[in-house]
Coordinates of C-alpha atoms in Angstrom, one line a residue:
M6 CA -94.2 251.7 -51.2
P7 CA -92.9 249.3 -53.9
R8 CA -93.9 250.2 -57.5
I9 CA -96.3 247.4 -58.2
P10 CA -98.4 247.7 -54.9
R11 CA -98.5 251.5 -55.5
L12 CA -99.9 251.1 -59.0
A13 CA -102.4 248.7 -57.5
A14 CA -103.4 251.3 -54.9
Y15 CA -103.9 253.9 -57.7
A16 CA -106.0 251.4 -59.7
L17 CA -108.1 250.8 -56.6
A18 CA -108.5 254.6 -56.0
V19 CA -109.7 255.0 -59.6
A20 CA -112.3 252.3 -59.0
V21 CA -113.5 253.8 -55.7
I22 CA -113.8 257.3 -57.4
A23 CA -115.8 255.8 -60.2
I24 CA -118.2 253.9 -58.0
F25 CA -118.7 256.1 -54.9
P26 CA -121.2 258.6 -56.3
L27 CA -123.2 255.8 -57.9
I28 CA -123.6 253.9 -54.6
A29 CA -123.8 256.8 -52.2
P30 CA -127.0 256.6 -50.1
N31 CA -127.9 260.3 -50.9
P32 CA -126.5 263.5 -52.4
F33 CA -125.2 264.6 -49.0
F34 CA -122.4 262.0 -49.1
V35 CA -121.4 263.0 -52.6
H36 CA -121.2 266.6 -51.4
V37 CA -119.0 265.5 -48.5
G38 CA -116.8 263.6 -51.0
Q39 CA -116.4 266.7 -53.0
T40 CA -115.4 268.7 -49.9
F41 CA -112.9 266.0 -49.0
A42 CA -111.3 266.0 -52.4
Y43 CA -110.5 269.8 -52.7
T44 CA -109.6 270.1 -49.0
A45 CA -107.2 267.2 -49.3
I46 CA -105.5 269.0 -52.2
A47 CA -104.8 272.0 -50.0
V48 CA -103.5 269.8 -47.2
I49 CA -101.2 267.9 -49.5
G50 CA -99.6 271.2 -50.5
L51 CA -99.2 272.2 -46.9
N52 CA -97.7 268.8 -46.0
I53 CA -95.0 269.2 -48.6
L54 CA -94.3 272.7 -47.5
L55 CA -94.2 272.0 -43.7
G56 CA -93.5 268.3 -43.5
L57 CA -90.7 268.1 -46.1
S58 CA -89.1 271.6 -46.4
G59 CA -89.9 272.7 -42.8
Q60 CA -91.5 276.0 -43.7
M61 CA -94.4 277.0 -41.5
S62 CA -97.3 278.9 -43.2
L63 CA -100.3 280.4 -41.4
G64 CA -101.3 282.1 -44.7
H65 CA -102.6 279.2 -46.8
G66 CA -106.2 280.3 -46.2
G67 CA -105.2 283.4 -48.0
F68 CA -104.0 281.5 -51.1
Y69 CA -107.2 279.4 -50.9
A70 CA -109.1 282.7 -51.0
V71 CA -107.2 284.1 -53.9
G72 CA -107.9 281.1 -56.0
A73 CA -111.6 281.1 -55.1
Y74 CA -112.1 284.9 -55.6
V75 CA -110.1 285.2 -58.9
S76 CA -111.9 282.3 -60.6
A77 CA -115.3 283.4 -59.2
I78 CA -115.0 287.0 -60.2
L79 CA -113.6 286.3 -63.7
A80 CA -116.3 283.7 -64.4
T81 CA -119.2 285.7 -62.9
T82 CA -118.5 289.4 -63.3
Y83 CA -116.6 289.2 -66.5
G84 CA -118.1 286.1 -68.1
W85 CA -114.8 284.4 -68.8
P86 CA -114.8 280.8 -69.9
L87 CA -114.4 278.6 -66.8
T88 CA -111.2 276.9 -68.0
L89 CA -109.6 280.3 -68.6
S90 CA -110.8 281.8 -65.3
M91 CA -109.5 278.7 -63.4
A92 CA -106.2 278.8 -65.1
V93 CA -105.7 282.5 -64.3
A94 CA -106.7 281.9 -60.7
L95 CA -104.0 279.2 -60.4
A96 CA -101.5 281.5 -62.0
A97 CA -102.4 284.2 -59.6
C98 CA -101.9 281.9 -56.6
L99 CA -98.5 280.8 -58.0
V100 CA -97.4 284.4 -58.4
A101 CA -98.7 285.2 -54.9
G102 CA -96.8 282.2 -53.5
L103 CA -93.6 283.4 -55.3
L104 CA -93.9 286.9 -53.9
V105 CA -94.7 285.8 -50.3
G106 CA -92.0 283.1 -50.5
A107 CA -89.5 285.7 -51.7
V108 CA -90.4 288.2 -49.0
A109 CA -90.3 285.6 -46.3
L110 CA -87.0 284.1 -47.6
R111 CA -84.9 285.6 -44.8
T112 CA -87.3 284.5 -42.1
R113 CA -87.5 281.1 -40.3
G114 CA -89.8 279.4 -37.7
L115 CA -92.0 281.8 -35.8
Y116 CA -91.1 284.8 -37.9
L117 CA -92.0 283.0 -41.1
A118 CA -95.3 282.0 -39.5
M119 CA -96.0 285.6 -38.5
A120 CA -95.2 286.8 -42.0
T121 CA -97.5 284.4 -43.7
L122 CA -100.2 285.1 -41.1
A123 CA -100.0 288.7 -42.1
F124 CA -100.6 287.8 -45.7
G125 CA -103.7 285.8 -44.8
F126 CA -105.1 288.8 -42.8
I127 CA -104.4 291.1 -45.7
V128 CA -106.3 288.9 -48.1
E129 CA -109.2 288.7 -45.7
I130 CA -109.3 292.5 -45.2
V131 CA -109.1 293.1 -48.9
A132 CA -112.0 290.7 -49.5
Q133 CA -114.1 292.5 -46.9
R134 CA -113.3 296.1 -47.9
W135 CA -113.0 296.0 -51.7
V136 CA -116.7 295.8 -52.1
S137 CA -116.9 296.9 -55.8
V138 CA -114.9 293.8 -56.8
T139 CA -115.3 291.1 -54.1
G140 CA -118.8 292.1 -52.9
G141 CA -117.5 292.6 -49.4
T142 CA -119.4 290.6 -46.8
M143 CA -122.1 289.9 -49.3
G144 CA -119.6 288.0 -51.4
V145 CA -119.8 286.8 -55.1
M146 CA -123.0 285.0 -55.8
G147 CA -124.0 282.9 -58.8
V148 CA -120.6 281.3 -59.4
P149 CA -121.2 278.9 -62.2
Q150 CA -120.5 275.2 -62.0
I151 CA -117.7 273.7 -63.9
D152 CA -118.8 272.9 -67.5
F153 CA -117.3 271.6 -70.7
G154 CA -118.9 273.5 -73.6
N155 CA -122.7 272.9 -73.4
F156 CA -122.3 270.2 -70.8
R157 CA -122.8 271.5 -67.2
M158 CA -121.8 269.2 -64.5
G159 CA -124.0 267.9 -61.8
P160 CA -122.8 266.8 -58.4
T161 CA -121.7 263.3 -59.6
Y162 CA -119.5 264.7 -62.4
F163 CA -118.1 267.4 -60.2
F164 CA -117.1 264.7 -57.7
W165 CA -115.3 262.8 -60.4
V166 CA -113.4 265.8 -61.6
A167 CA -112.4 266.9 -58.0
A168 CA -111.5 263.4 -56.9
G169 CA -109.6 262.8 -60.2
I170 CA -107.6 266.0 -59.7
L171 CA -106.9 264.9 -56.1
L172 CA -105.6 261.5 -57.3
L173 CA -103.2 263.2 -59.8
V174 CA -102.0 265.5 -57.0
Q175 CA -101.5 262.5 -54.7
V176 CA -99.5 260.7 -57.4
G177 CA -97.3 263.8 -57.6
S178 CA -96.9 263.9 -53.8
D179 CA -96.0 260.2 -53.7
Y180 CA -93.3 260.9 -56.3
V181 CA -91.9 263.9 -54.4
F182 CA -91.7 262.0 -51.1
G183 CA -90.0 259.0 -52.6
S184 CA -87.6 260.7 -55.0
A185 CA -84.6 262.9 -55.0
I186 CA -86.9 265.9 -54.7
G187 CA -88.0 264.7 -51.3
R188 CA -84.4 264.1 -50.2
R189 CA -83.4 267.6 -51.2
L190 CA -86.3 269.2 -49.3
N191 CA -85.5 267.1 -46.2
A192 CA -81.9 268.2 -46.4
I193 CA -83.0 271.9 -46.6
K194 CA -85.2 271.4 -43.6
E195 CA -82.5 269.9 -41.5
S196 CA -79.5 272.0 -42.5
E197 CA -79.5 274.7 -45.2
S198 CA -75.7 275.0 -45.0
F199 CA -75.3 271.4 -45.7
A200 CA -77.9 271.5 -48.5
A201 CA -75.9 274.3 -50.2
T202 CA -72.7 272.2 -50.0
V203 CA -74.2 269.4 -52.0
G204 CA -75.1 271.8 -54.8
L205 CA -78.7 272.8 -53.9
N206 CA -79.7 276.4 -54.5
V207 CA -81.5 276.7 -51.2
P208 CA -83.3 280.1 -51.8
L209 CA -84.6 278.9 -55.1
W210 CA -85.9 275.6 -53.7
R211 CA -87.5 277.3 -50.7
I212 CA -89.4 279.8 -52.9
G213 CA -90.3 277.1 -55.4
V214 CA -91.9 274.7 -52.9
F215 CA -93.7 277.6 -51.3
A216 CA -95.1 278.7 -54.6
A217 CA -96.2 275.1 -55.5
S218 CA -97.8 274.7 -52.1
A219 CA -99.7 278.0 -52.6
A220 CA -100.9 276.9 -56.1
L221 CA -102.3 273.7 -54.6
A222 CA -104.2 275.8 -51.9
G223 CA -105.4 278.0 -54.7
L224 CA -106.6 275.0 -56.7
A225 CA -108.6 273.9 -53.7
G226 CA -110.1 277.3 -53.5
V227 CA -111.1 277.3 -57.2
L228 CA -112.9 274.0 -56.7
F229 CA -114.6 275.2 -53.6
A230 CA -115.9 278.3 -55.4
H231 CA -117.4 276.3 -58.2
Q232 CA -118.9 273.7 -55.9
S233 CA -120.6 276.1 -53.6
G234 CA -121.6 278.7 -56.2
F235 CA -120.9 281.5 -53.6
V236 CA -117.7 283.1 -52.3
S237 CA -117.7 285.2 -49.2
S238 CA -114.9 286.5 -46.9
D239 CA -116.4 284.7 -44.0
A240 CA -115.2 281.4 -45.5
F241 CA -111.5 282.4 -45.5
N242 CA -110.7 283.5 -41.9
I243 CA -107.9 282.2 -39.8
R244 CA -110.0 279.1 -38.9
L245 CA -109.6 277.8 -42.4
T246 CA -105.8 278.0 -42.1
I247 CA -105.9 276.3 -38.7
S248 CA -108.1 273.6 -40.1
L249 CA -105.7 272.9 -42.9
L250 CA -102.8 272.8 -40.4
I251 CA -104.7 270.4 -38.1
A252 CA -105.4 268.0 -41.0
T253 CA -101.8 268.1 -41.9
V254 CA -100.5 267.3 -38.5
I255 CA -103.2 264.9 -37.4
G256 CA -102.8 262.8 -40.4
G257 CA -99.1 262.4 -40.1
L258 CA -96.8 265.3 -40.8
G259 CA -94.2 264.5 -43.5
R260 CA -95.9 261.3 -44.6
S261 CA -97.2 261.2 -48.1
A262 CA -100.6 259.5 -47.2
G263 CA -101.0 261.7 -44.1
P264 CA -103.1 264.4 -45.8
L265 CA -105.7 261.9 -47.0
L266 CA -106.2 260.5 -43.5
G267 CA -106.0 263.8 -41.8
T268 CA -108.6 265.4 -44.1
A269 CA -110.9 262.4 -43.6
I270 CA -110.6 262.8 -39.8
L271 CA -111.1 266.5 -39.9
I272 CA -114.2 266.4 -42.1
G273 CA -115.6 263.3 -40.3
I274 CA -115.4 265.0 -36.9
A275 CA -116.8 268.3 -38.3
E276 CA -119.8 266.5 -39.8
A277 CA -120.3 264.3 -36.7
I278 CA -120.6 267.3 -34.3
A279 CA -122.6 269.5 -36.6
A280 CA -125.8 268.6 -34.8
V281 CA -124.5 269.9 -31.5
H282 CA -123.4 273.3 -32.6
D283 CA -123.4 274.9 -29.2
I284 CA -120.6 272.7 -27.9
G285 CA -119.3 271.7 -31.3
L286 CA -116.0 273.6 -31.1
M287 CA -115.2 272.2 -27.7
L288 CA -115.8 268.7 -28.8
Y289 CA -113.9 269.3 -32.0
G290 CA -110.8 270.5 -30.1
G291 CA -111.1 267.8 -27.5
I292 CA -111.2 265.0 -30.0
L293 CA -108.3 266.4 -32.0
L294 CA -106.2 266.7 -28.8
V295 CA -106.9 263.1 -27.8
V296 CA -105.9 261.9 -31.3
L297 CA -102.6 263.8 -31.1
L298 CA -101.8 262.6 -27.6
V299 CA -102.4 259.0 -28.5
F300 CA -100.7 259.2 -31.9
P301 CA -98.0 261.9 -31.7
E302 CA -96.8 261.0 -35.2
G303 CA -100.3 261.4 -36.5
A304 CA -103.0 258.9 -37.3
I305 CA -100.9 257.4 -40.0
G306 CA -98.9 255.9 -37.1
L307 CA -101.7 253.4 -36.8
F308 CA -100.4 251.7 -39.9
G309 CA -96.8 251.4 -38.6
R310 CA -93.6 253.2 -39.3
R311 CA -92.6 253.6 -42.9
R312 CA -90.4 250.8 -44.1
A313 CA -86.8 251.5 -45.0
S314 CA -85.9 251.6 -48.7
A315 CA -84.4 248.5 -50.1
A316 CA -80.7 248.8 -50.7
V317 CA -78.9 247.1 -53.6
A318 CA -75.6 246.1 -52.0
P319 CA -72.9 244.3 -54.0
E320 CA -71.8 240.9 -52.8
A321 CA -68.2 242.0 -52.0
A322 CA -66.6 245.4 -51.3
P323 CA -64.6 246.6 -54.3
A324 CA -60.9 247.5 -53.7
F325 CA -61.4 250.6 -55.8
H326 CA -64.5 252.6 -56.5
P327 CA -65.1 254.5 -59.8
A328 CA -66.5 257.5 -57.8
I329 CA -63.1 258.3 -56.3
A330 CA -61.9 259.1 -59.8
G331 CA -63.5 262.5 -59.2
R332 CA -65.0 264.2 -62.2
G333 CA -62.9 262.4 -64.8
R334 CA -60.0 264.7 -64.5
A335 CA -56.8 264.9 -62.4
G336 CA -58.3 266.7 -59.5
G337 CA -58.5 270.5 -59.2
R338 CA -56.1 273.1 -57.8
L339 CA -57.4 275.2 -54.9
D340 CA -55.8 278.7 -54.4
V341 CA -56.6 280.9 -51.4
E342 CA -55.0 284.3 -51.8
S343 CA -54.6 286.7 -48.9
V344 CA -58.1 286.0 -47.4
T345 CA -59.2 288.0 -44.4
K346 CA -62.4 287.5 -42.5
S347 CA -63.7 289.9 -39.9
Y348 CA -66.7 289.8 -37.7
A349 CA -67.8 293.2 -36.4
G350 CA -64.1 294.3 -36.2
V351 CA -62.8 291.0 -34.8
V352 CA -60.4 289.4 -37.2
A353 CA -60.9 285.6 -37.5
L354 CA -58.5 285.2 -40.5
R355 CA -55.8 287.6 -41.5
E356 CA -54.1 287.4 -45.0
A357 CA -54.4 283.6 -45.2
T358 CA -52.8 282.2 -48.2
L359 CA -52.7 278.5 -49.2
S360 CA -52.6 276.3 -52.3
V361 CA -53.6 272.7 -52.7
E362 CA -52.1 271.0 -55.6
P363 CA -54.0 268.3 -57.6
G364 CA -53.5 264.8 -56.1
T365 CA -52.1 266.0 -52.8
V366 CA -53.2 266.2 -49.1
H367 CA -52.7 269.6 -47.6
A368 CA -53.3 269.8 -43.9
L369 CA -54.4 272.9 -42.0
I370 CA -53.7 272.7 -38.3
G371 CA -53.5 275.0 -35.3
P372 CA -54.7 275.3 -31.7
N373 CA -58.4 275.7 -30.9
G374 CA -59.7 279.1 -32.0
A375 CA -56.9 279.4 -34.6
G376 CA -59.5 280.0 -37.4
K377 CA -59.5 276.6 -39.1
S378 CA -63.3 276.2 -39.2
T379 CA -63.7 279.8 -40.4
F380 CA -61.1 279.1 -43.2
I381 CA -63.0 276.0 -44.3
N382 CA -66.4 277.8 -44.3
V383 CA -64.9 280.7 -46.3
V384 CA -63.5 278.3 -48.9
A385 CA -66.8 276.3 -49.1
G386 CA -68.8 279.5 -49.7
L387 CA -70.7 279.5 -46.4
Y388 CA -69.0 282.7 -45.3
A389 CA -68.1 285.6 -47.5
P390 CA -64.4 286.8 -47.1
T391 CA -63.8 290.4 -46.1
S392 CA -61.0 290.5 -48.6
G393 CA -58.9 288.2 -50.7
R394 CA -59.6 285.8 -53.6
I395 CA -60.4 282.1 -53.9
R396 CA -59.9 280.1 -57.1
I397 CA -60.9 276.6 -58.0
G398 CA -59.0 275.2 -61.0
G399 CA -58.1 278.7 -61.9
V400 CA -61.7 279.9 -61.8
D401 CA -62.3 282.8 -59.4
V402 CA -65.2 281.7 -57.1
T403 CA -64.8 284.4 -54.4
D404 CA -68.3 285.8 -55.1
L405 CA -70.0 282.4 -55.9
P406 CA -72.4 280.9 -53.4
A407 CA -71.8 277.5 -51.9
H408 CA -74.0 275.6 -54.3
R409 CA -72.2 277.0 -57.3
R410 CA -68.8 276.0 -55.8
A411 CA -70.2 272.5 -55.2
R412 CA -71.1 272.2 -58.8
L413 CA -67.5 273.0 -59.7
G414 CA -66.4 270.0 -57.7
L415 CA -65.7 271.5 -54.3
V416 CA -67.0 269.0 -51.7
R417 CA -66.8 269.2 -47.9
T418 CA -67.5 267.2 -44.8
F419 CA -68.4 268.8 -41.5
Q420 CA -66.9 268.9 -38.0
N421 CA -70.4 268.7 -36.6
L422 CA -71.9 265.9 -38.7
Q423 CA -74.6 266.9 -41.1
L424 CA -76.6 263.7 -41.7
I425 CA -80.3 263.8 -42.5
Q426 CA -81.9 261.9 -39.6
G427 CA -85.3 261.3 -41.3
V428 CA -83.9 259.1 -44.1
S429 CA -81.7 256.0 -44.3
V430 CA -78.0 255.8 -44.6
L431 CA -78.3 254.8 -48.2
E432 CA -80.5 257.9 -49.0
N433 CA -78.0 260.1 -47.1
V434 CA -75.3 258.9 -49.5
M435 CA -77.6 259.5 -52.5
L436 CA -77.9 263.1 -51.5
G437 CA -74.3 263.4 -52.6
M438 CA -75.4 262.8 -56.2
E439 CA -77.8 265.8 -56.2
R440 CA -75.4 268.2 -57.9
R441 CA -75.2 265.8 -60.9
R442 CA -79.0 266.2 -61.4
G443 CA -81.2 269.0 -62.5
L444 CA -84.9 269.5 -63.2
A445 CA -84.7 267.8 -66.6
A446 CA -83.2 264.7 -64.9
D447 CA -86.0 264.7 -62.3
V448 CA -88.6 264.9 -65.1
L449 CA -86.9 262.0 -66.9
A450 CA -86.7 260.0 -63.7
F451 CA -90.4 260.5 -63.1
L452 CA -91.4 259.5 -66.7
G453 CA -88.9 256.7 -66.7
G454 CA -90.2 255.1 -63.6
A455 CA -87.8 253.5 -61.0
G456 CA -84.9 252.8 -63.3
H457 CA -82.9 256.0 -62.6
E458 CA -83.5 255.8 -58.9
A459 CA -82.5 252.1 -58.9
R460 CA -79.2 253.0 -60.5
E461 CA -78.5 255.7 -58.0
R462 CA -79.3 253.3 -55.1
A463 CA -77.0 250.7 -56.5
E464 CA -74.2 253.3 -56.8
A465 CA -74.7 254.5 -53.3
A466 CA -74.8 250.9 -52.0
S467 CA -71.5 250.2 -53.8
I468 CA -69.8 253.2 -52.2
L469 CA -70.9 252.1 -48.7
A470 CA -69.5 248.6 -49.5
F471 CA -66.3 250.2 -50.6
L472 CA -66.0 251.8 -47.2
G473 CA -66.9 248.5 -45.5
I474 CA -70.2 249.7 -44.1
G475 CA -72.6 248.2 -46.7
Q476 CA -74.5 246.4 -44.0
L477 CA -75.7 249.8 -42.6
A478 CA -77.5 250.9 -45.7
D479 CA -81.1 250.6 -44.3
M480 CA -80.3 252.0 -40.9
K481 CA -81.0 255.5 -39.7
P482 CA -78.0 257.7 -38.8
K483 CA -79.3 258.1 -35.2
D484 CA -78.8 254.3 -34.7
L485 CA -75.1 254.3 -35.8
S486 CA -72.0 254.7 -33.7
Y487 CA -70.2 258.0 -34.1
G488 CA -67.4 256.5 -36.1
H489 CA -69.8 254.9 -38.5
R490 CA -71.6 258.2 -38.9
K491 CA -68.2 259.8 -39.9
L492 CA -67.8 257.1 -42.6
V493 CA -71.3 257.7 -43.9
E494 CA -70.5 261.4 -44.3
L495 CA -67.3 260.5 -46.1
A496 CA -69.3 258.1 -48.3
R497 CA -71.7 261.0 -49.3
A498 CA -68.7 263.1 -50.1
I499 CA -67.3 260.4 -52.4
A500 CA -70.7 260.2 -54.1
Q501 CA -70.4 263.8 -55.1
K502 CA -67.3 262.9 -57.2
P503 CA -65.1 265.7 -55.8
A504 CA -62.3 267.4 -57.6
I505 CA -61.4 269.1 -54.3
L506 CA -62.3 267.6 -51.0
L507 CA -62.4 269.6 -47.7
L508 CA -62.3 267.3 -44.7
D509 CA -63.2 269.0 -41.4
E510 CA -61.8 266.8 -38.6
P511 CA -62.7 263.4 -40.2
V512 CA -61.3 261.3 -37.3
A513 CA -62.3 263.4 -34.3
G514 CA -64.0 261.1 -31.8
V515 CA -63.3 257.9 -33.7
N516 CA -61.2 254.9 -32.5
P517 CA -57.7 254.2 -33.8
Q518 CA -58.9 251.4 -36.1
E519 CA -61.5 253.7 -37.7
A520 CA -58.9 256.4 -38.0
R521 CA -56.6 254.0 -39.9
E522 CA -59.5 253.1 -42.2
V523 CA -60.2 256.8 -42.9
A524 CA -56.5 257.4 -43.7
R525 CA -56.5 254.5 -46.1
I526 CA -59.5 255.9 -47.9
V527 CA -58.1 259.5 -48.0
A528 CA -54.9 258.1 -49.5
K529 CA -56.8 256.4 -52.3
L530 CA -58.7 259.7 -53.0
R531 CA -55.3 261.5 -53.2
D532 CA -53.9 258.7 -55.5
A533 CA -56.9 259.1 -57.8
G534 CA -56.0 262.8 -58.4
I535 CA -58.4 264.4 -55.9
S536 CA -57.1 267.5 -54.0
V537 CA -57.6 267.2 -50.3
L538 CA -57.6 270.0 -47.7
L539 CA -57.5 268.4 -44.3
V540 CA -58.4 270.1 -41.0
E541 CA -57.6 267.8 -38.1
H542 CA -56.2 267.8 -34.4
N543 CA -54.9 264.2 -34.5
M544 CA -51.2 264.9 -35.3
E545 CA -50.3 261.2 -35.9
F546 CA -53.1 261.1 -38.5
V547 CA -52.0 264.4 -40.1
M548 CA -48.3 263.8 -40.2
G549 CA -48.7 260.3 -41.6
L550 CA -51.0 261.4 -44.4
A551 CA -50.3 265.0 -45.4
D552 CA -47.9 266.1 -48.2
R553 CA -47.9 269.7 -46.9
V554 CA -49.0 271.4 -43.7
T555 CA -50.0 275.0 -43.0
V556 CA -50.3 276.2 -39.4
L557 CA -52.8 278.9 -38.3
D558 CA -52.6 280.8 -35.0
F559 CA -55.2 283.4 -34.1
G560 CA -56.1 283.6 -37.8
N561 CA -52.6 284.2 -39.0
P562 CA -50.6 281.6 -41.1
I563 CA -47.4 281.1 -39.2
A564 CA -45.8 278.2 -41.0
S565 CA -46.1 276.1 -44.1
G566 CA -44.1 273.2 -45.4
T567 CA -43.6 269.5 -45.3
P568 CA -44.7 267.7 -42.1
A569 CA -41.1 267.3 -41.0
E570 CA -40.4 271.0 -41.6
V571 CA -43.4 272.2 -39.7
Q572 CA -42.8 269.9 -36.7
K573 CA -39.4 271.7 -36.2
D574 CA -40.6 275.2 -36.7
P575 CA -40.1 277.3 -33.5
K576 CA -43.3 279.4 -34.2
V577 CA -45.3 276.2 -34.4
I578 CA -43.9 274.9 -31.2
R579 CA -44.6 278.2 -29.5
A580 CA -48.2 278.2 -30.7
Y581 CA -48.8 274.7 -29.4
L582 CA -46.7 274.7 -26.2
G583 CA -46.3 278.4 -25.4
A584 CA -42.5 278.3 -25.3
V585 CA -39.5 277.5 -27.5
E586 CA -36.5 275.7 -26.1
D587 CA -33.2 277.5 -26.7
A588 CA -31.1 275.8 -29.3
A589 CA -27.8 274.5 -28.0

């Protein structure tokens, strides 16, 4: 949403929050509004976790319970001030989220769901059995309402506080979805390997978003405890988690406004069928099923698909782009020394040695199965070598993960294209700028409004124009030809300002004209001082572009030299043709 309409929407939300309890027909509607506010907070957290980062959680009811119990017990049993008890409850949920996120770090999909489900069950059992602290099934009674000094809130004031907190959380969610943070989480969801190669510390991001989502669920639990005045384990069973998930999905998974709509539908249906309790659950499930069948993208689909971001394309394609000047230095030297990679005793690489000089193109060729992709993945940091050393600009990076190597200027493209399907071409290119940013830059971008984002969009648009595909900026990758997708991935690599560029089959599957265009661009990268390691099967492309060529066969380097030297080498001819003609 553009900045001005969004600010207008926030202003309208403030007005609605201020007026609603004053014009509500009776206190019941105010109570429903309170419930909507804190439930939506939990759903927003789950939407960011599942919709953006792709992590499934069936344990958010547990975090909700932790927030409710910690604040209720500290305020009731120990007489702590409410502000302090609520702050400690949020901290407890954050720590719990960090711990569960760290434990579940190696799990994905169904296994992650099962791990988080186990956490939810543990919290529920502890709440039932630790009677001396939680009150067991009797719960914690007499939980005080939120107050400020001697001022104790009534329902109206509580609604204003809960709805005000919801508005702040929604503003944060809108920023996450529309900023670099959202692009990073989308990248992690679609390909963790790719995300690492653009400089993202994937484990840290996964744990961080899990903890933030857990804290929002805990905040909802805190507000629930002080609204109801009573906390019991009966309120935190698996049905709570399922309800939060349903609201997330039914509103529109991965859409910033989805949680608000989903929560409204969830609570509206629940209140509407409350009078027919005997068949309530059946009606509840049936209505939700119909909504999902009619609107598979969630109810937010009623308002149309999200509009593509506006690109800022220059009028003409520049003949030279500043981004190809790398990191402001004459490239970087890549040294691979005696690298071996084995898988359960099977040797994929054996004593592979190769050096790429600054400002040169060094091609790595060989038959299918020769070990070229393994070599690229080892150099990029996606695979750990069994033995040997790897240096970038003289720095030993053998033990560094992929994201650390990316931050040293090592950039790669992929044989199997790694484009994020859920965002535009322009935003895919902007992902290449992520390693230049940090948390401080994100905070400054948030405080500074749209200026920083606009500059990055303009830079990404100019790179696309430089490659002759500026007109594709607002399209989605799935709508492009294969050759254009290859160029988009190359544009993203250029946006990373590489010192060393690893190109994995950049012209595989493209037509001759597109191959010539890629060759022109790679030549400009080389002339700008960038070191290029090229893996490619197109021999015409390789021999016309490479300064040196190394040949792999069954993981063994069998030849290295200029293109002319390699073409005449008998071992190379044998590897490709299976025989060597006898010299006359």
